[in-house]
């Protein structure tokens, strides 16, 4: 017998559909257990296995220990699409090693509020950075024959009332802020699956949202893969027929709700949907199912390899963001530090455990905590003590952890504050030792009432199983930090755009209103002239970079032109290091309110001390476009635009005016 895995994929799907009974077809629309679908043994169709998740293969979905990489926000802070691609590939090989053919990631919801329990899983508040990273993670995953599943589509930006609420959001904000990473995932990376979110969008459940799933995703973007529901999200939808017509191809997990076999049979018998509609839906699902199947002859996967662990370490180091370094306290010099105090609740805490943080939890075979990483690095050259008063320098490790109400799925944070005892510990330590370094092992913005009193602050995010080594490398200068904030750190929560009134966040049990519209993150802070604690794109280095003059090929821009800008970047300091050069564009006299500037391109560059490089940016007119709420189309105003280039959204070194039209 020929198996369904041989020959041309479309022809195989066609012949499978010809051979299946209606009953068998209906049985494929819902899963069988938590991470597995049904199969059809009679036709040699093996079940499809899916697995979490965005930071490594989840123990709960594989029952195996796997490499725990840093979480999404740490990758966001690396601003490194090449690294994202390497990560995607490694993640997929680990997935294949446990027999999974679909990996439930990347997670690309916009960090709309610092309080979202899942901020640590997502990359950023900015759609351009989000898109660049999402595209490369997906390309990396799918290069191995595993399907990426980009999630959670769409406007899923909080955990409070997540099964019940509706995100009330304008078409403009959807198009400009919340959808771009999904659009790029489809158009640029040809993503093979998309997860429909728990929430409703403007009153319609995401799992049966025809305008989102069918009109935008399939018709406009050209999506050819399958849509799977978030786990148990289908409970709040209407009929099977309405989900099918909307474009939901698979309900997970278990035996389904709207796609429960008995229910579908009844609806089909009553003529609620046709066999042709059923075939149309299954075609999308089966094409990916067959293509990614272990039987399809893909190379074997591998997990927990030294290469993956090294990659986890490089990723952790690349994401570490140096927020403050007064008087050049960092890097520490092993020759000058003979006693080092290491204190704080996160110094020796393991975080790579099953379901820690929710579905993004990974149980790794080992984990190097910060204390272990420091011990390993200093060896017997320096004594590690717990009393800051007697040490040459003190490091305080603080942060939230993965409990619900902290950085975890299942709940949002109640405030942006650290536990009071952690703030007190920082103050006590700095009073005992002027050379105090605060390291935050945490996944989202935090208030730091002591920020001006502490000479050095390092954001380490959740750095994965090799995180302790990466942190030690950065603190002692073996790695020069190059991370930049992918999210604004406000001084207080009230400064944040989603927090001026409760209807914006968390809303009531039914609706949450995105009244800030497109002014999310730095777009809001710039517009209102609010000084954040640390701005979007900020991150220091142990070296300095000099930005040479900006050259523009042509300062008047016509619709089909590609505008080329170039500049020379020089590492003018004494250490090798990387810089993230950020390019922002703002309209001078927009016909609608628009952000002062928006990130439209960036480049991460590694330069040896003294080295220079010419960087080129090619912009198409899309960099100027906004989504017109009246015509429901992208439009470009004629007129002048400011292009700014710099080291953060508030450290702009070069500016030029270009005119369009
Ligand atoms: C999460 C998804 C996850 C799924 C499967 C849901 O609770 O929202 O991100 O992939 O569970 O574990």
PDB file of C-alpha atoms in Angstrom, residues 14 100 140 154 180 489 501 525 548 578:
ATOM      1  CA  UNK A  14      -6.572  14.939  -2.750  1.00  0.00           C
ATOM      2  CA  UNK A 100       6.572  16.703  17.483  1.00  0.00           C
ATOM      3  CA  UNK A 140      14.603  28.643  11.280  1.00  0.00           C
ATOM      4  CA  UNK A 154      -5.074  38.379  17.566  1.00  0.00           C
ATOM      5  CA  UNK A 180       2.117  43.263  11.410  1.00  0.00           C
ATOM      6  CA  UNK A 489      10.289  50.909  31.201  1.00  0.00           C
ATOM      7  CA  UNK A 501      -8.541  54.085  33.385  1.00  0.00           C
ATOM      8  CA  UNK A 525       5.661  58.401  25.729  1.00  0.00           C
ATOM      9  CA  UNK A 548      29.315  59.283  11.077  1.00  0.00           C
ATOM     10  CA  UNK A 578      27.940  45.328  19.196  1.00  0.00           C
TER      11      UNK A 578
END
